[in-house]
mmCIF file of C-alpha atoms in Angstrom:
data_model
loop_
_atom_site.group_PDB
_atom_site.id
_atom_site.type_symbol
_atom_site.label_atom_id
_atom_site.label_comp_id
_atom_site.label_asym_id
_atom_site.label_seq_id
_atom_site.Cartn_x
_atom_site.Cartn_y
_atom_site.Cartn_z
ATOM 1 C CA UNK A 1 17.953 -55.368 21.669
ATOM 2 C CA UNK A 2 19.332 -51.822 21.823
ATOM 3 C CA UNK A 3 17.463 -49.498 24.152
ATOM 4 C CA UNK A 4 16.510 -46.078 22.736
ATOM 5 C CA UNK A 5 17.848 -43.194 24.748
ATOM 6 C CA UNK A 6 15.152 -40.771 25.953
ATOM 7 C CA UNK A 7 15.104 -37.452 24.082
ATOM 8 C CA UNK A 8 16.200 -34.487 26.217
ATOM 9 C CA UNK A 9 13.411 -32.081 27.135
ATOM 10 C CA UNK A 10 15.553 -29.117 26.132
ATOM 11 C CA UNK A 11 18.004 -28.921 23.247
ATOM 12 C CA UNK A 12 21.618 -28.455 24.331
ATOM 13 C CA UNK A 13 22.852 -24.877 24.059
ATOM 14 C CA UNK A 14 25.443 -25.784 21.422
ATOM 15 C CA UNK A 15 22.676 -27.259 19.201
ATOM 16 C CA UNK A 16 20.792 -23.951 19.313
ATOM 17 C CA UNK A 17 23.943 -22.051 18.507
ATOM 18 C CA UNK A 18 24.551 -24.288 15.521
ATOM 19 C CA UNK A 19 21.052 -23.771 14.085
ATOM 20 C CA UNK A 20 21.274 -22.091 10.679
ATOM 21 C CA UNK A 21 20.232 -18.444 10.609
ATOM 22 C CA UNK A 22 18.319 -16.980 7.688
ATOM 23 C CA UNK A 23 20.656 -15.395 5.177
ATOM 24 C CA UNK A 24 20.415 -11.611 5.344
ATOM 25 C CA UNK A 25 20.142 -10.051 1.903
ATOM 26 C CA UNK A 26 22.412 -7.100 1.290
ATOM 27 C CA UNK A 27 20.598 -4.161 -0.250
ATOM 28 C CA UNK A 28 22.215 -2.403 -3.214
ATOM 29 C CA UNK A 29 23.309 1.206 -2.753
ATOM 30 C CA UNK A 30 20.331 2.602 -4.641
ATOM 31 C CA UNK A 31 17.813 1.224 -2.114
ATOM 32 C CA UNK A 32 19.471 2.404 1.080
ATOM 33 C CA UNK A 33 18.130 5.362 3.052
ATOM 34 C CA UNK A 34 19.297 7.212 6.153
ATOM 35 C CA UNK A 35 17.621 6.672 9.515
ATOM 36 C CA UNK A 36 15.144 9.488 10.327
ATOM 37 C CA UNK A 37 16.458 11.998 12.867
ATOM 38 C CA UNK A 38 14.969 15.388 11.916
ATOM 39 C CA UNK A 39 12.885 17.652 14.131
ATOM 40 C CA UNK A 40 10.027 17.507 11.606
ATOM 41 C CA UNK A 41 9.993 13.709 11.843
ATOM 42 C CA UNK A 42 9.729 13.876 15.638
ATOM 43 C CA UNK A 43 6.871 16.406 15.477
ATOM 44 C CA UNK A 44 4.889 14.288 13.014
ATOM 45 C CA UNK A 45 5.339 11.222 15.179
ATOM 46 C CA UNK A 46 4.245 13.129 18.284
ATOM 47 C CA UNK A 47 1.111 14.383 16.526
ATOM 48 C CA UNK A 48 0.143 10.876 15.377
ATOM 49 C CA UNK A 49 0.585 9.603 18.946
ATOM 50 C CA UNK A 50 -1.435 12.458 20.454
ATOM 51 C CA UNK A 51 -4.389 11.630 18.163
ATOM 52 C CA UNK A 52 -4.035 7.883 18.741
ATOM 53 C CA UNK A 53 -3.575 7.360 14.991
ATOM 54 C CA UNK A 54 -1.818 4.531 13.167
ATOM 55 C CA UNK A 55 0.254 5.164 10.040
ATOM 56 C CA UNK A 56 1.119 2.734 7.286
ATOM 57 C CA UNK A 57 4.496 4.495 7.176
ATOM 58 C CA UNK A 58 5.402 2.751 10.456
ATOM 59 C CA UNK A 59 3.351 -0.430 10.207
ATOM 60 C CA UNK A 60 4.656 -1.319 6.732
ATOM 61 C CA UNK A 61 8.232 -0.213 7.560
ATOM 62 C CA UNK A 62 8.287 2.218 4.623
ATOM 63 C CA UNK A 63 11.839 3.262 3.637
ATOM 64 C CA UNK A 64 10.643 6.813 2.880
ATOM 65 C CA UNK A 65 9.318 7.585 6.353
ATOM 66 C CA UNK A 66 12.175 9.946 7.221
ATOM 67 C CA UNK A 67 11.723 12.102 4.126
ATOM 68 C CA UNK A 68 7.916 12.139 4.247
ATOM 69 C CA UNK A 69 7.507 12.816 7.965
ATOM 70 C CA UNK A 70 10.114 15.574 7.822
ATOM 71 C CA UNK A 71 7.874 17.253 5.222
ATOM 72 C CA UNK A 72 4.800 16.558 7.426
ATOM 73 C CA UNK A 73 3.417 13.984 4.997
ATOM 74 C CA UNK A 74 1.916 10.857 6.541
ATOM 75 C CA UNK A 75 -0.399 8.113 5.334
ATOM 76 C CA UNK A 76 -2.991 7.391 8.001
ATOM 77 C CA UNK A 77 -4.101 3.763 8.427
ATOM 78 C CA UNK A 78 -7.644 3.581 9.777
ATOM 79 C CA UNK A 79 -9.566 0.671 11.321
ATOM 80 C CA UNK A 80 -6.729 -0.309 13.660
ATOM 81 C CA UNK A 81 -3.332 -1.916 13.247
ATOM 82 C CA UNK A 82 -4.365 -5.597 13.056
ATOM 83 C CA UNK A 83 -5.264 -7.142 9.688
ATOM 84 C CA UNK A 84 -7.499 -10.147 9.074
ATOM 85 C CA UNK A 85 -5.296 -11.260 6.152
ATOM 86 C CA UNK A 86 -1.762 -12.648 6.123
ATOM 87 C CA UNK A 87 -0.188 -11.559 2.834
ATOM 88 C CA UNK A 88 3.411 -12.751 2.487
ATOM 89 C CA UNK A 89 4.756 -9.312 1.580
ATOM 90 C CA UNK A 90 3.128 -7.235 4.317
ATOM 91 C CA UNK A 91 4.533 -6.304 7.724
ATOM 92 C CA UNK A 92 1.190 -5.401 9.341
ATOM 93 C CA UNK A 93 0.112 -7.634 12.240
ATOM 94 C CA UNK A 94 -2.412 -10.416 11.549
ATOM 95 C CA UNK A 95 -5.138 -11.476 13.972
ATOM 96 C CA UNK A 96 -8.564 -10.487 15.289
ATOM 97 C CA UNK A 97 -8.830 -6.679 15.263
ATOM 98 C CA UNK A 98 -10.316 -4.522 18.003
ATOM 99 C CA UNK A 99 -13.617 -2.663 17.708
ATOM 100 C CA UNK A 100 -13.724 0.274 15.320
ATOM 101 C CA UNK A 101 -12.874 3.581 17.040
ATOM 102 C CA UNK A 102 -15.846 5.970 16.566
ATOM 103 C CA UNK A 103 -13.590 8.993 17.194
ATOM 104 C CA UNK A 104 -11.065 8.015 14.535
ATOM 105 C CA UNK A 105 -12.614 10.083 11.668
ATOM 106 C CA UNK A 106 -12.569 13.224 13.827
ATOM 107 C CA UNK A 107 -8.962 12.597 14.905
ATOM 108 C CA UNK A 108 -7.821 12.113 11.306
ATOM 109 C CA UNK A 109 -9.448 15.410 10.302
ATOM 110 C CA UNK A 110 -7.851 17.213 13.259
ATOM 111 C CA UNK A 111 -4.408 15.833 12.396
ATOM 112 C CA UNK A 112 -4.796 16.907 8.760
ATOM 113 C CA UNK A 113 -5.734 20.417 9.887
ATOM 114 C CA UNK A 114 -2.829 20.702 12.334
ATOM 115 C CA UNK A 115 -0.357 19.503 9.690
ATOM 116 C CA UNK A 116 -1.824 21.899 7.123
ATOM 117 C CA UNK A 117 -2.135 19.127 4.563
ATOM 118 C CA UNK A 118 -3.073 20.067 1.007
ATOM 119 C CA UNK A 119 -3.377 16.356 0.117
ATOM 120 C CA UNK A 120 -3.972 13.429 2.471
ATOM 121 C CA UNK A 121 -3.770 9.670 1.898
ATOM 122 C CA UNK A 122 -6.003 7.334 3.921
ATOM 123 C CA UNK A 123 -5.542 3.571 3.880
ATOM 124 C CA UNK A 124 -6.607 0.679 6.118
ATOM 125 C CA UNK A 125 -6.006 -2.887 7.138
ATOM 126 C CA UNK A 126 -8.301 -5.593 5.740
ATOM 127 C CA UNK A 127 -11.354 -5.962 7.974
ATOM 128 C CA UNK A 128 -13.063 -9.126 6.727
ATOM 129 C CA UNK A 129 -14.744 -9.313 10.164
ATOM 130 C CA UNK A 130 -16.924 -6.266 9.439
ATOM 131 C CA UNK A 131 -20.179 -6.548 7.446
ATOM 132 C CA UNK A 132 -19.092 -3.789 5.043
ATOM 133 C CA UNK A 133 -15.347 -4.474 5.249
ATOM 134 C CA UNK A 134 -14.845 -1.070 6.877
ATOM 135 C CA UNK A 135 -16.245 0.984 3.977
ATOM 136 C CA UNK A 136 -18.445 3.117 6.277
ATOM 137 C CA UNK A 137 -15.354 4.227 8.224
ATOM 138 C CA UNK A 138 -13.728 5.450 4.998
ATOM 139 C CA UNK A 139 -16.910 7.431 4.284
ATOM 140 C CA UNK A 140 -16.915 9.003 7.752
ATOM 141 C CA UNK A 141 -13.222 9.944 7.479
ATOM 142 C CA UNK A 142 -13.796 11.600 4.086
ATOM 143 C CA UNK A 143 -16.801 13.525 5.448
ATOM 144 C CA UNK A 144 -14.910 14.750 8.546
ATOM 145 C CA UNK A 145 -11.925 15.901 6.484
ATOM 146 C CA UNK A 146 -14.248 17.755 4.101
ATOM 147 C CA UNK A 147 -15.888 19.560 7.042
ATOM 148 C CA UNK A 148 -12.636 20.523 8.768
ATOM 149 C CA UNK A 149 -10.432 21.026 5.689
ATOM 150 C CA UNK A 150 -12.600 21.704 2.623
ATOM 151 C CA UNK A 151 -9.629 22.477 0.340
ATOM 152 C CA UNK A 152 -7.639 19.340 1.220
ATOM 153 C CA UNK A 153 -7.689 16.780 -1.582
ATOM 154 C CA UNK A 154 -8.310 13.215 -0.422
ATOM 155 C CA UNK A 155 -6.720 10.020 -1.699
ATOM 156 C CA UNK A 156 -7.868 6.676 -0.354
ATOM 157 C CA UNK A 157 -6.108 3.320 -0.630
ATOM 158 C CA UNK A 158 -8.656 0.626 0.162
ATOM 159 C CA UNK A 159 -8.568 -3.145 0.574
ATOM 160 C CA UNK A 160 -10.520 -5.324 -1.876
ATOM 161 C CA UNK A 161 -13.651 -5.648 0.330
ATOM 162 C CA UNK A 162 -13.768 -9.350 -0.495
ATOM 163 C CA UNK A 163 -17.247 -10.583 -1.524
ATOM 164 C CA UNK A 164 -18.787 -7.181 -0.764
ATOM 165 C CA UNK A 165 -16.979 -4.743 -3.015
ATOM 166 C CA UNK A 166 -19.977 -3.484 -5.025
ATOM 167 C CA UNK A 167 -21.836 -2.003 -2.032
ATOM 168 C CA UNK A 168 -18.610 -0.876 -0.357
ATOM 169 C CA UNK A 169 -17.357 0.940 -3.451
ATOM 170 C CA UNK A 170 -20.756 2.536 -4.091
ATOM 171 C CA UNK A 171 -20.760 4.043 -0.597
ATOM 172 C CA UNK A 172 -17.189 5.346 -0.846
ATOM 173 C CA UNK A 173 -17.588 6.752 -4.369
ATOM 174 C CA UNK A 174 -20.698 8.626 -3.205
ATOM 175 C CA UNK A 175 -18.454 10.399 -0.649
ATOM 176 C CA UNK A 176 -16.314 11.530 -3.616
ATOM 177 C CA UNK A 177 -12.640 11.120 -2.757
ATOM 178 C CA UNK A 178 -10.347 12.774 -5.310
ATOM 179 C CA UNK A 179 -8.277 9.614 -5.886
ATOM 180 C CA UNK A 180 -9.327 5.998 -5.391
ATOM 181 C CA UNK A 181 -6.304 3.698 -5.058
ATOM 182 C CA UNK A 182 -6.343 -0.081 -4.778
ATOM 183 C CA UNK A 183 -3.126 -1.987 -5.386
ATOM 184 C CA UNK A 184 -2.906 -5.136 -7.502
ATOM 185 C CA UNK A 185 0.472 -5.729 -5.758
ATOM 186 C CA UNK A 186 1.900 -8.355 -8.147
ATOM 187 C CA UNK A 187 1.293 -10.390 -11.305
ATOM 188 C CA UNK A 188 -1.557 -12.968 -11.351
ATOM 189 C CA UNK A 189 0.771 -15.995 -11.346
ATOM 190 C CA UNK A 190 2.203 -15.025 -7.954
ATOM 191 C CA UNK A 191 -1.118 -14.387 -6.185
ATOM 192 C CA UNK A 192 -1.470 -17.858 -4.565
ATOM 193 C CA UNK A 193 1.865 -17.406 -2.816
ATOM 194 C CA UNK A 194 2.113 -13.642 -2.280
ATOM 195 C CA UNK A 195 -1.515 -12.525 -1.887
ATOM 196 C CA UNK A 196 -3.465 -15.726 -1.145
ATOM 197 C CA UNK A 197 -6.520 -14.030 0.373
ATOM 198 C CA UNK A 198 -7.195 -11.919 -2.710
ATOM 199 C CA UNK A 199 -8.129 -12.411 -6.362
ATOM 200 C CA UNK A 200 -6.419 -10.503 -9.153
ATOM 201 C CA UNK A 201 -9.479 -10.049 -11.364
ATOM 202 C CA UNK A 202 -11.671 -9.104 -8.402
ATOM 203 C CA UNK A 203 -9.272 -6.215 -7.706
ATOM 204 C CA UNK A 204 -9.448 -5.136 -11.349
ATOM 205 C CA UNK A 205 -13.252 -5.228 -11.226
ATOM 206 C CA UNK A 206 -13.226 -3.048 -8.098
ATOM 207 C CA UNK A 207 -11.304 -0.338 -9.946
ATOM 208 C CA UNK A 208 -13.561 -0.701 -12.993
ATOM 209 C CA UNK A 209 -16.553 -0.202 -10.697
ATOM 210 C CA UNK A 210 -15.135 3.101 -9.414
ATOM 211 C CA UNK A 211 -14.836 4.444 -12.963
ATOM 212 C CA UNK A 212 -18.278 3.170 -13.937
ATOM 213 C CA UNK A 213 -19.882 4.909 -10.946
ATOM 214 C CA UNK A 214 -17.946 8.180 -11.268
ATOM 215 C CA UNK A 215 -15.538 8.675 -14.211
ATOM 216 C CA UNK A 216 -14.259 11.947 -12.702
ATOM 217 C CA UNK A 217 -12.564 10.195 -9.763
ATOM 218 C CA UNK A 218 -8.922 9.406 -10.514
ATOM 219 C CA UNK A 219 -8.057 5.722 -10.111
ATOM 220 C CA UNK A 220 -4.662 4.445 -9.123
ATOM 221 C CA UNK A 221 -2.978 1.074 -8.625
ATOM 222 C CA UNK A 222 0.497 -0.271 -8.011
ATOM 223 C CA UNK A 223 2.667 -3.350 -8.114
ATOM 224 C CA UNK A 224 5.881 -4.425 -6.406
ATOM 225 C CA UNK A 225 8.829 -5.670 -8.452
ATOM 226 C CA UNK A 226 11.453 -8.169 -7.340
ATOM 227 C CA UNK A 227 9.120 -11.007 -6.316
ATOM 228 C CA UNK A 228 9.961 -13.239 -9.269
ATOM 229 C CA UNK A 229 7.694 -11.678 -11.893
ATOM 230 C CA UNK A 230 8.695 -11.779 -15.562
ATOM 231 C CA UNK A 231 8.949 -8.684 -17.765
ATOM 232 C CA UNK A 232 6.105 -9.679 -20.095
ATOM 233 C CA UNK A 233 3.901 -10.404 -17.072
ATOM 234 C CA UNK A 234 4.439 -6.819 -15.892
ATOM 235 C CA UNK A 235 3.507 -5.554 -19.366
ATOM 236 C CA UNK A 236 0.306 -7.623 -19.222
ATOM 237 C CA UNK A 237 -0.612 -6.118 -15.838
ATOM 238 C CA UNK A 238 -0.194 -2.663 -17.388
ATOM 239 C CA UNK A 239 -2.540 -3.653 -20.230
ATOM 240 C CA UNK A 240 -5.080 -5.018 -17.743
ATOM 241 C CA UNK A 241 -4.936 -1.760 -15.781
ATOM 242 C CA UNK A 242 -5.477 0.314 -18.908
ATOM 243 C CA UNK A 243 -8.432 -1.903 -19.855
ATOM 244 C CA UNK A 244 -9.891 -0.973 -16.455
ATOM 245 C CA UNK A 245 -9.216 2.724 -17.275
ATOM 246 C CA UNK A 246 -6.777 3.174 -14.376
ATOM 247 C CA UNK A 247 -5.163 6.621 -14.485
ATOM 248 C CA UNK A 248 -2.067 6.251 -12.314
ATOM 249 C CA UNK A 249 0.431 3.387 -12.103
ATOM 250 C CA UNK A 250 3.044 3.034 -9.335
ATOM 251 C CA UNK A 251 5.922 0.530 -9.376
ATOM 252 C CA UNK A 252 8.449 0.061 -6.574
ATOM 253 C CA UNK A 253 10.968 -2.450 -5.261
ATOM 254 C CA UNK A 254 9.673 -5.104 -2.867
ATOM 255 C CA UNK A 255 11.703 -5.267 0.358
ATOM 256 C CA UNK A 256 11.465 -8.253 2.702
ATOM 257 C CA UNK A 257 10.211 -6.995 6.101
ATOM 258 C CA UNK A 258 11.325 -10.061 8.121
ATOM 259 C CA UNK A 259 12.792 -13.526 7.404
ATOM 260 C CA UNK A 260 9.236 -14.926 7.705
ATOM 261 C CA UNK A 261 8.057 -12.997 4.659
ATOM 262 C CA UNK A 262 8.562 -13.752 0.966
ATOM 263 C CA UNK A 263 12.184 -13.220 -0.001
ATOM 264 C CA UNK A 264 13.428 -10.743 -2.561
ATOM 265 C CA UNK A 265 14.076 -12.617 -5.791
ATOM 266 C CA UNK A 266 15.700 -9.660 -7.522
ATOM 267 C CA UNK A 267 16.773 -6.098 -6.812
ATOM 268 C CA UNK A 268 15.510 -4.360 -9.932
ATOM 269 C CA UNK A 269 17.888 -1.663 -11.172
ATOM 270 C CA UNK A 270 16.902 2.008 -11.471
ATOM 271 C CA UNK A 271 17.432 1.727 -15.244
ATOM 272 C CA UNK A 272 14.933 -1.147 -15.451
ATOM 273 C CA UNK A 273 12.415 0.890 -13.442
ATOM 274 C CA UNK A 274 12.898 3.781 -15.870
ATOM 275 C CA UNK A 275 12.240 1.451 -18.802
ATOM 276 C CA UNK A 276 9.052 0.131 -17.192
ATOM 277 C CA UNK A 277 7.961 3.708 -16.553
ATOM 278 C CA UNK A 278 8.477 4.667 -20.208
ATOM 279 C CA UNK A 279 6.410 1.676 -21.323
ATOM 280 C CA UNK A 280 3.639 2.608 -18.888
ATOM 281 C CA UNK A 281 3.482 6.154 -20.202
ATOM 282 C CA UNK A 282 3.405 4.844 -23.785
ATOM 283 C CA UNK A 283 0.416 2.651 -22.846
ATOM 284 C CA UNK A 284 -1.573 5.742 -21.911
ATOM 285 C CA UNK A 285 -1.479 6.198 -18.131
ATOM 286 C CA UNK A 286 -1.971 9.828 -17.100
ATOM 287 C CA UNK A 287 0.755 9.407 -14.472
ATOM 288 C CA UNK A 288 3.453 6.810 -13.820
ATOM 289 C CA UNK A 289 5.770 6.651 -10.793
ATOM 290 C CA UNK A 290 8.439 3.975 -11.228
ATOM 291 C CA UNK A 291 11.594 3.738 -9.113
ATOM 292 C CA UNK A 292 13.060 1.438 -6.454
ATOM 293 C CA UNK A 293 11.763 3.632 -3.598
ATOM 294 C CA UNK A 294 8.343 4.381 -5.103
ATOM 295 C CA UNK A 295 5.457 3.525 -2.798
ATOM 296 C CA UNK A 296 1.707 4.096 -3.224
ATOM 297 C CA UNK A 297 1.627 7.365 -1.306
ATOM 298 C CA UNK A 298 5.200 8.581 -1.930
ATOM 299 C CA UNK A 299 5.004 12.176 -3.287
ATOM 300 C CA UNK A 300 1.242 11.626 -3.577
ATOM 301 C CA UNK A 301 0.378 15.321 -3.414
ATOM 302 C CA UNK A 302 2.804 16.364 -6.144
ATOM 303 C CA UNK A 303 1.773 13.410 -8.293
ATOM 304 C CA UNK A 304 -1.912 14.284 -7.894
ATOM 305 C CA UNK A 305 -1.287 17.822 -9.147
ATOM 306 C CA UNK A 306 0.620 16.487 -12.171
ATOM 307 C CA UNK A 307 -2.080 13.900 -12.925
ATOM 308 C CA UNK A 308 -4.800 16.543 -12.732
ATOM 309 C CA UNK A 309 -2.852 18.776 -15.112
ATOM 310 C CA UNK A 310 -2.314 15.851 -17.499
ATOM 311 C CA UNK A 311 -6.056 15.145 -17.623
ATOM 312 C CA UNK A 312 -6.870 18.803 -18.265
ATOM 313 C CA UNK A 313 -4.304 18.923 -21.081
ATOM 314 C CA UNK A 314 -5.729 15.736 -22.604
ATOM 315 C CA UNK A 315 -9.287 17.089 -22.452
ATOM 316 C CA UNK A 316 -8.207 20.400 -23.960
ATOM 317 C CA UNK A 317 -6.422 18.586 -26.797
ATOM 318 C CA UNK A 318 -9.524 16.473 -27.487
ATOM 319 C CA UNK A 319 -11.733 19.583 -27.585
ATOM 320 C CA UNK A 320 -9.744 21.162 -30.423
#
């Protein structure tokens, strides 16, 4: 009878060297950006550090960080840098978050004042560990910004407040942000794989609730392309958004943060993004941003001004 050889406790070095490495996807020319090196970028980063603030620009590895921070535009991520979800597209850390910082609302308002922001975007990690999902912190941030910077317009990008969205949305809408953004992220078919902790129709209902409570607040949502979605599925998402009376649609290219995340199935061409954008405008959105580098808060201030003007023009036309 042949004796089995004991397995070595450690794999030989040559076995490790021979282990296959994940294939690195080469980005097309239209998606590449230069590394940030400007003085404005350094100043924005220093300010965020001095106020102990987290930005989604860094945590989500946004490709536009160099351009935005040079212009002193930053999207602040409240409620810490650890998320209770583990979406397969997102680069934010997953785990048990720390306690909510009571000074965070004041620090956000101070940073907005020092940067002289006309428009600010506030987002957060998912905080399923909190009774209200973190909604009260959004309210406090909005109130502090209003006190310190009354002319600054406020855009929020919230999580879905799973199983508690009615009360959470009511509290936030009462604080009256100018724009309420919540991203659908992808088509319904891909949710189990890409966004397993969320529900597509629950996110739609959240945005419907905002409009029902206060029709004057602009609503906004976005999806990523390149995850394996089909063209007609994207069109259906647009129709669902319009049924929920969403004002602003954003579409951008998904980029794989690490080999552990969902891979890019397709690099969608700029021409295809333009075509999607034209369809979105034809479906009645007040504003559509559609390009490979589009992100939820990219050019948010300029887009808000255009969306506001589009609504005023539409109302004036209807009054005639």
